[in-house]
């Protein structure tokens, strides 16, 4: 999805969040349980933007009548290089309702898991605060 890609590449996390549906489901490359909701997904994406270095989208694919997208990327977490893909599905309103991320190799996924795990208490607090402020 062009708008998501451009917002991520520009570091415009408010624009990224605006593209998420309220009931978006984020599926992490390193955690089995999906994360439902805009607040937690946005908080995770903000943290990832701090963890990934040298992030770059390399390819964009579209299918499913324009509702399914795949954005192939490369990045670094510390000394570990990784490649991955953001799989995006949009709802009837053009908002992202599913975001699944996959990364490889295993050493890159492990570095990502460790870096995100160290931030997860703050991620959860941010999401909780955002949910409370919109209720």
Coordinates of C-alpha atoms in Angstrom, one line a residue:
X1 CA 0.0 0.0 0.0
X2 CA 1.6 3.2 -1.2
X3 CA 0.4 5.5 1.6
X4 CA 1.6 3.2 4.3
X5 CA 5.0 2.7 2.6
X6 CA 5.4 6.5 2.1
X7 CA 4.5 7.2 5.7
X8 CA 6.9 4.6 7.1
X9 CA 9.7 5.8 4.8
X10 CA 9.1 9.4 5.9
X11 CA 9.0 8.4 9.6
X12 CA 5.5 9.9 9.8
X13 CA 4.1 7.7 12.5
X14 CA 1.0 9.8 12.9
X15 CA 0.2 9.1 9.2
X16 CA 0.9 5.4 9.8
X17 CA -1.5 5.3 12.7
X18 CA -4.2 7.2 10.7
X19 CA -4.1 4.3 8.1
X20 CA -5.0 1.7 10.8
X21 CA -8.6 0.6 11.4
X22 CA -9.8 0.7 15.0
X23 CA -10.0 -3.1 14.9
X24 CA -6.7 -3.8 13.1
X25 CA -4.9 -7.1 14.1
X26 CA -1.1 -7.1 14.2
X27 CA 0.7 -10.4 13.9
X28 CA 4.3 -10.2 15.1
X29 CA 7.1 -12.2 13.6
X30 CA 8.4 -13.2 17.0
X31 CA 5.2 -13.6 19.2
X32 CA 2.6 -16.3 18.6
X33 CA -0.4 -14.3 19.9
X34 CA -1.8 -11.6 17.6
X35 CA -2.4 -8.1 19.0
X36 CA -5.8 -6.7 18.2
X37 CA -6.5 -3.0 18.2
X38 CA -5.2 0.3 16.9
X39 CA -3.6 1.5 20.1
X40 CA -1.3 -1.6 20.6
X41 CA -0.5 -1.8 16.9
X42 CA 0.5 1.8 16.7
X43 CA 2.6 1.5 19.9
X44 CA 4.4 -1.5 18.4
X45 CA 5.1 0.2 15.1
X46 CA 6.5 3.3 17.0
X47 CA 8.9 1.0 18.9
X48 CA 9.9 -0.9 15.8
X49 CA 10.8 2.4 14.1
X50 CA 13.3 2.9 17.0
X51 CA 14.7 -0.6 16.9
X52 CA 15.1 -1.0 13.1
X53 CA 18.2 0.7 11.6
X54 CA 18.9 1.2 7.9
X55 CA 15.3 0.3 7.2
X56 CA 14.4 0.2 3.5
X57 CA 11.5 -1.1 1.5
X58 CA 12.7 -2.9 -1.6
X59 CA 9.6 -4.2 -3.3
X60 CA 5.9 -3.7 -3.3
X61 CA 3.4 -6.4 -4.4
X62 CA -0.4 -6.1 -4.8
X63 CA -3.1 -8.7 -5.2
X64 CA -6.6 -9.6 -4.0
X65 CA -8.4 -6.9 -6.0
X66 CA -6.2 -4.2 -4.4
X67 CA -6.9 -5.2 -0.9
X68 CA -3.8 -7.3 -0.2
X69 CA -0.3 -5.9 -0.3
X70 CA 3.2 -7.2 0.5
X71 CA 6.1 -4.8 1.2
X72 CA 9.5 -6.4 1.2
X73 CA 12.1 -4.7 3.4
X74 CA 15.6 -4.9 4.7
X75 CA 16.8 -3.6 8.1
X76 CA 19.3 -4.0 10.8
X77 CA 18.9 -4.6 14.5
X78 CA 22.2 -4.0 16.2
X79 CA 24.8 -6.0 14.2
X80 CA 22.1 -8.4 12.7
X81 CA 20.9 -7.7 9.2
X82 CA 17.5 -9.0 8.4
X83 CA 15.0 -9.1 5.6
X84 CA 11.2 -9.3 5.9
X85 CA 7.8 -8.6 4.6
X86 CA 4.8 -6.6 5.8
X87 CA 1.6 -8.3 4.6
X88 CA -1.2 -5.8 4.6
X89 CA -4.9 -6.3 4.1
X90 CA -7.3 -3.3 3.9
X91 CA -11.0 -3.1 4.8
X92 CA -13.8 -1.7 2.7
X93 CA -12.9 1.8 3.8
X94 CA -9.2 1.4 2.7
X95 CA -7.9 1.2 6.2
X96 CA -5.5 -1.5 7.3
X97 CA -7.3 -4.2 9.2
X98 CA -4.6 -6.9 9.1
X99 CA -0.8 -6.4 9.4
X100 CA 1.4 -9.4 9.5
X101 CA 5.2 -9.1 9.6
X102 CA 7.6 -11.9 8.9
X103 CA 11.4 -11.6 9.1
X104 CA 14.4 -13.8 8.5
X105 CA 17.0 -15.1 9.2
X106 CA 16.5 -16.6 12.7
X107 CA 19.4 -14.6 14.1
X108 CA 17.7 -11.4 12.9
X109 CA 14.3 -12.5 14.4
X110 CA 16.0 -13.2 17.7
X111 CA 17.7 -9.8 17.8
X112 CA 14.4 -8.2 17.0
X113 CA 12.6 -10.2 19.7
X114 CA 15.2 -9.2 22.3
X115 CA 15.1 -5.5 21.4
X116 CA 11.3 -5.4 21.3
X117 CA 11.0 -7.5 24.4
X118 CA 13.1 -5.0 26.3
X119 CA 10.6 -2.2 25.3
X120 CA 7.4 -4.1 25.7
X121 CA 6.4 -2.8 29.1
X122 CA 6.6 0.7 27.7
X123 CA 4.7 -0.4 24.6
X124 CA 1.9 -1.8 26.7
X125 CA 1.7 1.3 28.9
X126 CA 1.5 3.6 25.8
X127 CA -1.2 1.5 24.3
X128 CA -3.2 1.5 27.5
X129 CA -2.9 5.3 27.9
X130 CA -4.0 5.8 24.3
X131 CA -7.0 3.5 24.8
X132 CA -8.0 5.3 28.0
X133 CA -7.8 8.7 26.3
X134 CA -10.0 7.7 23.4
X135 CA -12.7 6.0 25.6

